[in-house]
Coordinates of C-alpha atoms and ligand atoms in Angstrom, one line a residue:
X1 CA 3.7 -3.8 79.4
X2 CA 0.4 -2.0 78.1
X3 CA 1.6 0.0 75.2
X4 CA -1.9 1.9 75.0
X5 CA -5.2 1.6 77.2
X6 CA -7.8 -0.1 74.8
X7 CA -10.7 1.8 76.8
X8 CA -9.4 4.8 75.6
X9 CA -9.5 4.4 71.5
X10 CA -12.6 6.4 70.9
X11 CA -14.5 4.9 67.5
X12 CA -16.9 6.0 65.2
X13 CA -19.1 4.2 64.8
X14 CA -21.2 5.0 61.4
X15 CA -20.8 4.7 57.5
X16 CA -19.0 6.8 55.3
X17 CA -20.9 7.9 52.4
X18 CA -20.6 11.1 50.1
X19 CA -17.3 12.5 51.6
X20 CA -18.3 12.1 55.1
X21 CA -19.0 10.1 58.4
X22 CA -23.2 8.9 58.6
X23 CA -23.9 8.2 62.3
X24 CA -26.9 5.9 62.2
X25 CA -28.4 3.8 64.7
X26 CA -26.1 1.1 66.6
X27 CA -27.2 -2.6 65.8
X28 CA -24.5 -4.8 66.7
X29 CA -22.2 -4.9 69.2
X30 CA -18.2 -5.0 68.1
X31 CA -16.0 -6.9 70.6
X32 CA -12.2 -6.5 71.3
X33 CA -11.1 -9.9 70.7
X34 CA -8.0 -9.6 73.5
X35 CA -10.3 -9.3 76.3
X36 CA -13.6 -10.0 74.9
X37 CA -15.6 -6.9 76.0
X38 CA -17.9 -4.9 73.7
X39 CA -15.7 -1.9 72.9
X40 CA -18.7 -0.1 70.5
X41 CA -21.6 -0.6 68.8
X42 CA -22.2 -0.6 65.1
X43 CA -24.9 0.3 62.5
X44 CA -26.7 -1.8 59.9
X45 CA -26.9 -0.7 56.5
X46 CA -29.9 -1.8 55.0
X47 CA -30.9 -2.1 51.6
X48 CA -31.7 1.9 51.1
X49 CA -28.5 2.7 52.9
X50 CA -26.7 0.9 50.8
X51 CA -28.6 2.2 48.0
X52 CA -27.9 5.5 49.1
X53 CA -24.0 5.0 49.1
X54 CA -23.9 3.3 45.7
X55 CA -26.0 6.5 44.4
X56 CA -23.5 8.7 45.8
X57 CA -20.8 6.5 44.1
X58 CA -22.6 6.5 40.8
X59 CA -23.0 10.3 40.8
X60 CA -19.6 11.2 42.0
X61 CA -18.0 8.9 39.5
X62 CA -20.2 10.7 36.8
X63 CA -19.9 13.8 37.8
X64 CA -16.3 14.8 39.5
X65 CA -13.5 14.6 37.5
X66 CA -12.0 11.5 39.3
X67 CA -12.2 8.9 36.1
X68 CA -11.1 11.5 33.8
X69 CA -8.7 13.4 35.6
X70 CA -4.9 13.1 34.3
X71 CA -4.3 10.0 35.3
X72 CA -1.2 11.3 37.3
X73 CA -3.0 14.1 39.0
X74 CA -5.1 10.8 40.1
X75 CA -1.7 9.1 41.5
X76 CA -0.8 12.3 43.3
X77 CA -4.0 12.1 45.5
X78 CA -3.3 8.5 46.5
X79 CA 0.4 9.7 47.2
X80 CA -1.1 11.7 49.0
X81 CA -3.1 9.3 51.2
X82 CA -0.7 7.2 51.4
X83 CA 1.4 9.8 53.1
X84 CA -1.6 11.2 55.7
X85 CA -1.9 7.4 56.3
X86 CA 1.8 7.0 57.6
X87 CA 2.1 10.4 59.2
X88 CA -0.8 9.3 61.5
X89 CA 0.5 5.8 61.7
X90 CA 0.4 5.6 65.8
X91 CA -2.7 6.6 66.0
X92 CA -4.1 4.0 63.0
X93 CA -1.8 1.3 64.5
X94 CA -4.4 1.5 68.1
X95 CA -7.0 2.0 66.0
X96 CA -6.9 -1.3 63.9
X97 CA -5.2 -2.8 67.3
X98 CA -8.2 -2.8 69.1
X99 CA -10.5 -4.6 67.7
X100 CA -9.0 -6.9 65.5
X101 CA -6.3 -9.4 66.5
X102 CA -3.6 -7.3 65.3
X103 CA -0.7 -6.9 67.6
X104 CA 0.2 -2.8 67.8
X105 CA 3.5 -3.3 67.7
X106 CA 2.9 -5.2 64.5
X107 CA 0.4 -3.1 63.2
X108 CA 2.5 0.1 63.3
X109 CA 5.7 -1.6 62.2
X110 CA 3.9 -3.3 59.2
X111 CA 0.4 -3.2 58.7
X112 CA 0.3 0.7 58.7
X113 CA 3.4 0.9 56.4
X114 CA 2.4 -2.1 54.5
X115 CA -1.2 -0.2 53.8
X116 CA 0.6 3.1 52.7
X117 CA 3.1 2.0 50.3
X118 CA 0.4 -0.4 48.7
X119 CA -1.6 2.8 47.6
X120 CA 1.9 4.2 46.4
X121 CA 2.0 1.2 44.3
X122 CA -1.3 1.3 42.2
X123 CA -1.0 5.6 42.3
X124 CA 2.1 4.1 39.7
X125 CA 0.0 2.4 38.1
X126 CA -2.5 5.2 37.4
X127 CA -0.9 6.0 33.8
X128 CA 0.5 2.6 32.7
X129 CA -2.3 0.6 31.8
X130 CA -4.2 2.9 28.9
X131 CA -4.9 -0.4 26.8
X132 CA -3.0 -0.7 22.9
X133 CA -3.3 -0.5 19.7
X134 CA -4.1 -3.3 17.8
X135 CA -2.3 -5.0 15.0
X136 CA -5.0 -3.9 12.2
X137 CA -4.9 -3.5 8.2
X138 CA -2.6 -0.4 7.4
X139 CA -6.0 1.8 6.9
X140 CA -7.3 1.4 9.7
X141 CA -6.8 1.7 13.0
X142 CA -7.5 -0.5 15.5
X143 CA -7.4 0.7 19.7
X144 CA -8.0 -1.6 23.0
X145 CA -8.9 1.4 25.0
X146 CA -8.9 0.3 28.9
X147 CA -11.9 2.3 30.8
X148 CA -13.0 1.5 34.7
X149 CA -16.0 0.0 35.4
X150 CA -17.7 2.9 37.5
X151 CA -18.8 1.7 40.9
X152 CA -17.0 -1.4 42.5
X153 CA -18.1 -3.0 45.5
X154 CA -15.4 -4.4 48.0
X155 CA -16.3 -7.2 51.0
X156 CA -13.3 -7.9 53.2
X157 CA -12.3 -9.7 56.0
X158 CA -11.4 -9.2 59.4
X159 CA -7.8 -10.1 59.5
X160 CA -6.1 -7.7 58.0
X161 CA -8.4 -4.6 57.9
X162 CA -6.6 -1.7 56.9
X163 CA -4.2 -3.8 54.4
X164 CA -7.5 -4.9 52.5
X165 CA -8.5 -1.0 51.7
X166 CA -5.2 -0.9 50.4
X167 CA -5.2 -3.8 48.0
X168 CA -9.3 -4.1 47.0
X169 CA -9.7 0.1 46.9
X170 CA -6.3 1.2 46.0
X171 CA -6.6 -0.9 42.8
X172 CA -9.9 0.5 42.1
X173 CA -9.2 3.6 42.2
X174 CA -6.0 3.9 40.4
X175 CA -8.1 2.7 37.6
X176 CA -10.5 5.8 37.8
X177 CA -13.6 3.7 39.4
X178 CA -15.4 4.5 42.7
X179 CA -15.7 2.3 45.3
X180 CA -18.5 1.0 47.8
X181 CA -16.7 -1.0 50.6
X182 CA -18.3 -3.4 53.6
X183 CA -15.7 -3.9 56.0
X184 CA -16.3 -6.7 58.4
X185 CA -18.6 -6.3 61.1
X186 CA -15.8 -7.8 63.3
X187 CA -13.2 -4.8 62.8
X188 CA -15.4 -2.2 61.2
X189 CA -13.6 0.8 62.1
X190 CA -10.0 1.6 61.3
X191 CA -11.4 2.2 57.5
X192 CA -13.4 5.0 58.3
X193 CA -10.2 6.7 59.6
X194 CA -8.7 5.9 56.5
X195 CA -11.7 7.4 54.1
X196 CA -11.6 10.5 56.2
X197 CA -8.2 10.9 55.0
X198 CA -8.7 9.7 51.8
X199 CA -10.7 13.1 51.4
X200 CA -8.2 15.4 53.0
X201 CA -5.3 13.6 50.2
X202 CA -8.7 15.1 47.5
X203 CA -10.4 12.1 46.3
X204 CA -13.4 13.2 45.6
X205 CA -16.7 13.2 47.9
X206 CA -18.6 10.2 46.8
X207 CA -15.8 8.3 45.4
X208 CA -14.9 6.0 48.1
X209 CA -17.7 4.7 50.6
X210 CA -18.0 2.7 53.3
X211 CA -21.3 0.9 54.5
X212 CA -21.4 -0.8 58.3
X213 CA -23.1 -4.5 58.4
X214 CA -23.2 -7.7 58.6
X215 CA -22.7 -10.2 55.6
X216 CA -26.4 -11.7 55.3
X217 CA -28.2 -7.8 55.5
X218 CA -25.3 -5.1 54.3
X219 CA -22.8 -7.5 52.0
X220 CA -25.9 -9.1 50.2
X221 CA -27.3 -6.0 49.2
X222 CA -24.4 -4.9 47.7
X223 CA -23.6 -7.4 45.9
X224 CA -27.2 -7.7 44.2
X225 CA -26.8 -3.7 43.5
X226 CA -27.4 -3.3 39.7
X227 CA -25.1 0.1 39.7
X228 CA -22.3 -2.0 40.8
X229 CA -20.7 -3.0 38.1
X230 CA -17.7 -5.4 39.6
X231 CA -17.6 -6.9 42.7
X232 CA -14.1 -7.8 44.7
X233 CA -13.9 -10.1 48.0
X234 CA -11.7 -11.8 50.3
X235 CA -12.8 -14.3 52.7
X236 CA -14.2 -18.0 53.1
X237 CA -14.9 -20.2 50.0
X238 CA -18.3 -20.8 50.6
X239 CA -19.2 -16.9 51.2
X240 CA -17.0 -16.0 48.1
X241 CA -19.0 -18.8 46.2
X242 CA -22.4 -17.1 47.6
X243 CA -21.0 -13.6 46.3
X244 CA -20.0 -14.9 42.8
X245 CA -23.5 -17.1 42.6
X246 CA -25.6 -13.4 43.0
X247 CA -23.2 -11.7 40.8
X248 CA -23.9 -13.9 38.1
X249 CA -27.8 -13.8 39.0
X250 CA -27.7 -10.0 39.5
X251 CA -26.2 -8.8 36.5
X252 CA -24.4 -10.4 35.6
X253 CA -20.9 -9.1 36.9
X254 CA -17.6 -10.3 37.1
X255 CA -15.9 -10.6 40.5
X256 CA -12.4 -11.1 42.1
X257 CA -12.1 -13.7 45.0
X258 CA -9.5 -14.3 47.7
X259 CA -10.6 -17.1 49.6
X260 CA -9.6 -19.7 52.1
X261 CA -6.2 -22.1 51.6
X262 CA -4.7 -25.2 53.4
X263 CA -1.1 -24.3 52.2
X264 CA 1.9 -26.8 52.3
X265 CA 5.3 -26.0 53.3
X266 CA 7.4 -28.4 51.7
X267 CA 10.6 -29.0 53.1
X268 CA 13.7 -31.7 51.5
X269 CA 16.7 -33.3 53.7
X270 CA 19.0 -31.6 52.0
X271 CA 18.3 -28.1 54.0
X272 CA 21.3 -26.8 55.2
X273 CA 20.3 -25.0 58.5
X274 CA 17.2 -27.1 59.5
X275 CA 16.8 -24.4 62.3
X276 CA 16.2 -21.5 60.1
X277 CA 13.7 -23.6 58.2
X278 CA 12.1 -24.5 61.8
X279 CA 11.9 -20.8 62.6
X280 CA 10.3 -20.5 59.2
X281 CA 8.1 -23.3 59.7
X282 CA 6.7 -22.4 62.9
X283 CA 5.7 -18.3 62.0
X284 CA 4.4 -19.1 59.1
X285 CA 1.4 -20.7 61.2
X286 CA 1.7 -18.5 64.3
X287 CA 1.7 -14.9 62.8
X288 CA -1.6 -13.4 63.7
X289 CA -2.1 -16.7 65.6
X290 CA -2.6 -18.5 62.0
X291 CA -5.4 -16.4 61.3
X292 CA -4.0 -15.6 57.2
X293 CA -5.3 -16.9 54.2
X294 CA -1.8 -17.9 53.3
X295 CA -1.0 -19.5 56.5
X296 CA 1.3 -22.7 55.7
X297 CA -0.9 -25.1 57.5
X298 CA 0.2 -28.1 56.5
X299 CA 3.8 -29.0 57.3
X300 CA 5.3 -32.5 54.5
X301 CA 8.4 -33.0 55.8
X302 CA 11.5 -35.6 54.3
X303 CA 12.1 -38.6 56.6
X304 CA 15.1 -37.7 57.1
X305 CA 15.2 -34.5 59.0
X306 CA 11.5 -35.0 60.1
X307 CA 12.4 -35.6 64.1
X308 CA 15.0 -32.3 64.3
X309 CA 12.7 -30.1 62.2
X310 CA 10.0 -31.1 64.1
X311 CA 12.0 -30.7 67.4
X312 CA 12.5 -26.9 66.5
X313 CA 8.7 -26.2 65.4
X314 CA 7.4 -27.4 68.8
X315 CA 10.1 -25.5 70.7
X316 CA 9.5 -22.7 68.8
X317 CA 5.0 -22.9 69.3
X318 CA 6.2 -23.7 73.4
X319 CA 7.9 -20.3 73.7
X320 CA 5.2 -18.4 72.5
X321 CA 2.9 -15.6 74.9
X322 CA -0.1 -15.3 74.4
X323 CA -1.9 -11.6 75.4
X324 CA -3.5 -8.5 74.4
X325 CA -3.2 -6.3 70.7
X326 CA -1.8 -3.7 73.4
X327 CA 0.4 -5.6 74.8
X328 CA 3.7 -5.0 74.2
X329 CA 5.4 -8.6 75.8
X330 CA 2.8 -10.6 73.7
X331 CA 3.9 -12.4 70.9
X332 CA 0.7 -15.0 70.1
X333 CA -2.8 -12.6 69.4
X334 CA -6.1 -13.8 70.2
X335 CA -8.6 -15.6 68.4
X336 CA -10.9 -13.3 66.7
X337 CA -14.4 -14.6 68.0
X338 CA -15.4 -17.3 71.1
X339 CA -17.0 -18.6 67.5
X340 CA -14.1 -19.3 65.7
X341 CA -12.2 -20.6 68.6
X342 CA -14.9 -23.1 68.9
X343 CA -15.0 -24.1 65.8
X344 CA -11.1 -24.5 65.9
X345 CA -11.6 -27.4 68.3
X346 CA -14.8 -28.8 66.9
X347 CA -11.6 -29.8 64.3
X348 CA -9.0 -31.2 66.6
X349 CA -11.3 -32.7 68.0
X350 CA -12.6 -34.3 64.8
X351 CA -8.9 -34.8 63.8
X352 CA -8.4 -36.8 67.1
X353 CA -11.4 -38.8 66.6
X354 CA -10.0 -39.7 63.1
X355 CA -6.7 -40.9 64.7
X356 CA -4.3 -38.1 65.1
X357 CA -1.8 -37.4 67.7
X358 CA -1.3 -34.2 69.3
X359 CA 2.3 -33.4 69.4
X360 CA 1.8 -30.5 71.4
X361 CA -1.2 -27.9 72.5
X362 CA -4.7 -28.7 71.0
X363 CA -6.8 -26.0 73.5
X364 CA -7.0 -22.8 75.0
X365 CA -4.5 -21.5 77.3
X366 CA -6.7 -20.6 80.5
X367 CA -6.6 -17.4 82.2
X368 CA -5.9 -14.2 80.6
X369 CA -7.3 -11.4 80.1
X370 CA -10.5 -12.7 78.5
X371 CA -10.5 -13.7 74.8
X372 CA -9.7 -16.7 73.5
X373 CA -6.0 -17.7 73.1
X374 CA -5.6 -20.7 71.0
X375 CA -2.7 -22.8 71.9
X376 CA 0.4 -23.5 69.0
X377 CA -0.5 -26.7 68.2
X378 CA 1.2 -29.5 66.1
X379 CA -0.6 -32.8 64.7
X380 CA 0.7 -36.1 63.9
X381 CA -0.1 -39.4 62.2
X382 CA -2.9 -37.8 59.9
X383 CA -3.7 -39.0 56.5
X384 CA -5.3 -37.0 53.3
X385 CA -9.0 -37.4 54.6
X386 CA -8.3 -36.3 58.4
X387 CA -10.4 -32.9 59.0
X388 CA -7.2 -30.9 59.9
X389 CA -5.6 -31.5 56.8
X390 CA -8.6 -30.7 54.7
X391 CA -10.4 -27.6 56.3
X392 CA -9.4 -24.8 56.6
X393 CA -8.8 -24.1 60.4
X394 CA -7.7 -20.6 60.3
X395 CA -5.3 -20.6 64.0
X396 CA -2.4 -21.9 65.0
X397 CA -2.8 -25.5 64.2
X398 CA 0.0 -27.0 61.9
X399 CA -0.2 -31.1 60.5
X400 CA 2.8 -33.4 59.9
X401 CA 2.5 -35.5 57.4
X402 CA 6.0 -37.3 56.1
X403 CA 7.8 -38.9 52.9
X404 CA 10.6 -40.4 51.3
X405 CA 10.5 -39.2 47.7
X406 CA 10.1 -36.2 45.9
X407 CA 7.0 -37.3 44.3
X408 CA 5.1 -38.9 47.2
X409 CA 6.1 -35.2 48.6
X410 CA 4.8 -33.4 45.6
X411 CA 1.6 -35.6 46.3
X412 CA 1.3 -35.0 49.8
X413 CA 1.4 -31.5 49.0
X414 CA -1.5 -31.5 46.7
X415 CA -4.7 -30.5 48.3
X416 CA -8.3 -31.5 47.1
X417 CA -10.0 -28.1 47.2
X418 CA -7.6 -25.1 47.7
X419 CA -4.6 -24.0 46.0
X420 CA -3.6 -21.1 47.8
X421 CA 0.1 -20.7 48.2
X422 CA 2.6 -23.5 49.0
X423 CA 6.6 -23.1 50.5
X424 CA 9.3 -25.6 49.3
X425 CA 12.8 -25.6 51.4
X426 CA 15.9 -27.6 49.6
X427 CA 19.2 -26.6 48.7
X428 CA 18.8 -27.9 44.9
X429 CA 17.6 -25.8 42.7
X430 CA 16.0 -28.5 40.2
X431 CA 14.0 -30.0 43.0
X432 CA 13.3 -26.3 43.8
X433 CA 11.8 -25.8 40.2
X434 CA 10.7 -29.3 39.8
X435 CA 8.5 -28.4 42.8
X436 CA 7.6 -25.2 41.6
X437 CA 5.8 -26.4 38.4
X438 CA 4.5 -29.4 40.1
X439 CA 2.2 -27.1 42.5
X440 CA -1.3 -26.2 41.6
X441 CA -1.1 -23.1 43.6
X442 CA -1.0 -19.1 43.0
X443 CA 2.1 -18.7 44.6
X444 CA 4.9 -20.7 45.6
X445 CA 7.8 -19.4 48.1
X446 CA 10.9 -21.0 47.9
X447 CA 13.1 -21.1 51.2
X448 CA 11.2 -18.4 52.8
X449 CA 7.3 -18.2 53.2
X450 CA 4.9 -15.3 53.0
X451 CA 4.8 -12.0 51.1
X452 CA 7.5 -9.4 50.9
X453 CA 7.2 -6.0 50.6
X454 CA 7.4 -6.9 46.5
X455 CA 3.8 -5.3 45.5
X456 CA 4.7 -6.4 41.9
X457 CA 3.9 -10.0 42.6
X458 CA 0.4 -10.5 42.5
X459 CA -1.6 -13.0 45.4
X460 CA -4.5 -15.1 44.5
X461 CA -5.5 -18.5 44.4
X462 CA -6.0 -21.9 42.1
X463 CA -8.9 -24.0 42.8
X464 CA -11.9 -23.2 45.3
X465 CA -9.0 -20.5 47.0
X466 CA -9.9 -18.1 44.4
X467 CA -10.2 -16.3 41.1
X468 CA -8.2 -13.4 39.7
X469 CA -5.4 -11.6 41.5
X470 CA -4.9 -8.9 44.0
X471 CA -1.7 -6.9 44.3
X472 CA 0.3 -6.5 40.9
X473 CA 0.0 -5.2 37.7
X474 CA -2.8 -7.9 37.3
X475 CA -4.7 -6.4 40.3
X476 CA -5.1 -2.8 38.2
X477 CA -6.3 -4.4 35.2
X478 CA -8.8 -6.3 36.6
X479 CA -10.5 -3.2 37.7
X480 CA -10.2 -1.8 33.9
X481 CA -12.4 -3.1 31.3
X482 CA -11.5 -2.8 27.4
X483 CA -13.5 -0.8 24.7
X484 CA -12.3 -1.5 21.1
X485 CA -12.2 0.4 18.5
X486 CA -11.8 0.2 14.4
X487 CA -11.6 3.5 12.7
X488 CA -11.4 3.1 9.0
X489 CA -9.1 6.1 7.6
X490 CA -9.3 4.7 4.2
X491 CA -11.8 6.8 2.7
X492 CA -9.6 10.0 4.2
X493 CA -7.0 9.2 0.9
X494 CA -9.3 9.7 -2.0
Ligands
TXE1 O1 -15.7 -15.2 56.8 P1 -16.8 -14.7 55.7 P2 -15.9 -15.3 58.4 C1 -12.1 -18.1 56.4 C2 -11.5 -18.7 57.7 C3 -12.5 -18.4 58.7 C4 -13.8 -18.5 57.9 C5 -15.0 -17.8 58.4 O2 -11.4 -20.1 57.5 O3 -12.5 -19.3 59.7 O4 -13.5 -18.0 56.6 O5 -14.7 -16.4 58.7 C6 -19.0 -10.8 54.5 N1 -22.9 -11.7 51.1 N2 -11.6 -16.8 56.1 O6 -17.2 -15.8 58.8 O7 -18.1 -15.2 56.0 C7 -18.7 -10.7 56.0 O8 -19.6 -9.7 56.6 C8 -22.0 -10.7 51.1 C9 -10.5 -16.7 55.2 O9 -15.4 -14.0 58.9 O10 -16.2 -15.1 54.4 C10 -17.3 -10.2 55.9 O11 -17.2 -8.8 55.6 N3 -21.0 -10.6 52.1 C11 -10.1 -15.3 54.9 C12 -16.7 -11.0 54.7 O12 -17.8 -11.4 54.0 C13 -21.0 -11.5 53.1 C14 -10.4 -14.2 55.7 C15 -15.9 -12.3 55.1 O13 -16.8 -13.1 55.8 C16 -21.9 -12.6 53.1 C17 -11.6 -14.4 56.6 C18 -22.9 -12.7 52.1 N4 -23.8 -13.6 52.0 C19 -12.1 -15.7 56.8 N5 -21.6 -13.4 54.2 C20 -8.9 -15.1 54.0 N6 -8.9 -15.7 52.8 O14 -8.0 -14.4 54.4 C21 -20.6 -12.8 54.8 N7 -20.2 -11.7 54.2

């Protein structure tokens, strides 16, 4: 059942600078990853058009009002987005559908929502986080006033495209700065929907941006900007190491990183419903076809209920369907790129060469509509140092590894590089806890795993998966920085 006809989703294809859409000249070619066809082509911002949208930025956060409006009347507008944003939510739901691997059905049921309440969440924000007032001698007074930093720059991904402007530019501009944002050049243009509305909800012209490019030409030269004062990314380690090397050259700047993860999901024999935790198990590395930063990738299992929990994961992966964003009988998206597919096997393969067993899947499924489909795929009989367990694959590709006691568990669980997120299933709630502190990772989920609705709890990583936080309270104050003051009243007494 084709719930909309991908040819039809007209683009536009431009940046978004100064309050409105720049058509430039079309560089690149943007595919739809379902079938593989070029659906629109795509400018290149260069270094003057980047230059020019981080000018516009500059002058419209010195100029309008935005960073020194009432901090409410700020959280109005992004109310206000937020609302636009849901009551076109079909139409944004085809939009981000069609070029990225996200299913409609999913996209207007979640990602939509998901994108408008996040912006509700930092407009509450908007008068929370002032600074305080610091413990000083009685004459004087001391104050930790919190200001923004002017002009952020944002680099996301292409997993989640619409959700990203949520978390990286609704942070930003609850705290009063203005943004430049490169989207991916894989799913560039949903967001520019989203800016056009942003204006109708009366952010300012100029305050939010959006330049079109790749990473090497467009995302460089942004990041090297010198009227950019903080930088924000999620992505791949080694891009968001690249970003934070010529932030530190350029500058320097501070930056916040969400980057890749190998995450564990830790599961005990004394689970009461081994099923549910299967069913768990097995869409917390299918969803978007594995393709999250917090996919739980790496399954440590108790001896003990190893072969039944195992049993439901591969029955589970065999049930999947693969097919289009607009299909509506599809529940397993494509693969983002023929690139990333291949690189997915270049690591089974390598896995297999190191002595793994494929339980089940391992390749493509042929046929289809074009696009690559990656099978659900489970590995056994891997150690520590085989390539699946220790890179990132970013699909549907889940290891085994099990253990008899709680420690060589906590062990197992431990990665090398990342320390993204982790899950732990038991029934005890010491082991639960025990477990919890034991993990070097940014978040642990116990007997569920992935992110709720809860915009409170912040998501970032330990390790090489990351520095700072988005979401939370903690996402908001890292787009605030803190000017203190000392005013001696003393002299006011005499
Ligand atoms: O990511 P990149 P890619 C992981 C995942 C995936 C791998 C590669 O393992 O297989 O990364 O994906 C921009 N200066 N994740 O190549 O390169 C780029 O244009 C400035 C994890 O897509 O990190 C895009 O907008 N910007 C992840 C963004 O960075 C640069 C999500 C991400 O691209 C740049 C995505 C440069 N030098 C991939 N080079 C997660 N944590 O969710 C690239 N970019």
């Amino acid at each position: 059942m084709q719930i909309f006809d991908p040819r039809s989703i007209a683009v536009q294809s431009a940046h978004f600078i100064g309050g409105r859409v720049v058509p430039d000249t079309a560089l690149l070619n943007v595919l739809r990853p379902s079938d593989g066809q070029v659906h629109a082509g795509l400018p290149l911002a260069d270094a003057s058009t980047v230059d020019a949208a981080v000018q516009n930025a500059w002058q419209a956060w010195r100029h309008t009002d935005w960073a020194r409006r009432a901090p409410r009347e700020r959280a109005r507008v992004l109310r206000r987005w937020a609302d636009l944003i849901e009551a076109e939510g079909e139409r944004l739901a085809q939009l981000e559908a069609v070029c990225s691997t996200r299913p409609v059905r999913d996209a207007a049921a979640w990602d939509v929502p998901f994108t408008a309440e996040g912006l509700r969440f930092f407009s509450e924000y908007a008068d929370k986080l002032g600074g305080e007032v610091a413990a000083t001698r009685h004459d004087h007074l001391g104050l930790v006033v919190a200001e923004p930093y002017g002009v952020v720059g944002a680099i996301t991904p292409w997993n989640f495209p619409l959700v990203m402007v949520s978390w990286k530019v609704g942070a930003a501009l609850a705290a009063g700065n203005a943004v430049v944002l490169k989207p991916s050049e894989m799913t560039p243009f949903s967001v520019i929907r989203l800016a056009e509305l942003a204006i109708e909800a009366g952010v300012p012209a100029g305050i939010f941006n959006i330049v079109q490019g790749d990473g090497r030409t467009t995302g460089d030269a942004l990041t090297r900007h010198p009227l950019i004062s903080k930088m924000t990314f999620t992505g791949s380690t080694r891009t968001g190491a690249a970003i934070m090397a010529s932030c530190a050259l350029q500058g320097p700047k501070p930056v916040t990183l969400e980057l890749g993860g190998k995450s564990p999901q830790l599961v005990f024999d004394d689970v009461p419903d081994v099923d549910r935790v299967a069913g768990i198990v097995a869409r917390a590395i299918t969803g978007n076809a594995g393709q999250v930063c917090v996919a739980g990738s790496r399954l440590i299992v108790q001896r003990g209920v190893a072969e039944a929990l195992i049993d439901g994961i591969a029955q589970r992966f065999g049930a999947l369907k693969p097919g289009a964003t607009w299909d509506g009988q599809a529940t397993l998206p494509p693969i983002i790129s023929a690139q990333q597919a291949a690189r997915m096997l270049d690591i089974v393969e390598r896995a297999r060469d190191a002595g793994a067993q494929l339980r089940c899947g391992g390749g493509l499924f042929d046929g289809g509509p074009g696009g690559a489909y990656f099978q659900p795929t489970l590995i056994e009989g891997v150690t520590a140092d085989n390539p699946a367990v220790q890179e990132e694959i970013f699909g549907p590709v889940l290891t085994v590894q099990t253990f008899d006691t709680e420690e060589e568990g906590l062990a197992l669980a431990a990665h090398e590089h990342y320390g993204l997120a982790a899950g732990v299933h038991t029934a005890d709630i010491g082991r639960a806890m025990r477990a919890m502190r034991g993990l070097s990772a940014g978040t642990v989920w116990i007997n569920r795993y992935g992110r709720s609705d809860d915009f409170v709890i912040p998501t970032g990583g330990y390790h090489q998966s990351g520095i700072g936080k988005d979401l939370g309270r903690q996402a908001v104050e890292a787009n605030l920085r803190f000017k203190s003051v000392l005013m001696d009243f003393a002299a006011t007494h005499q």
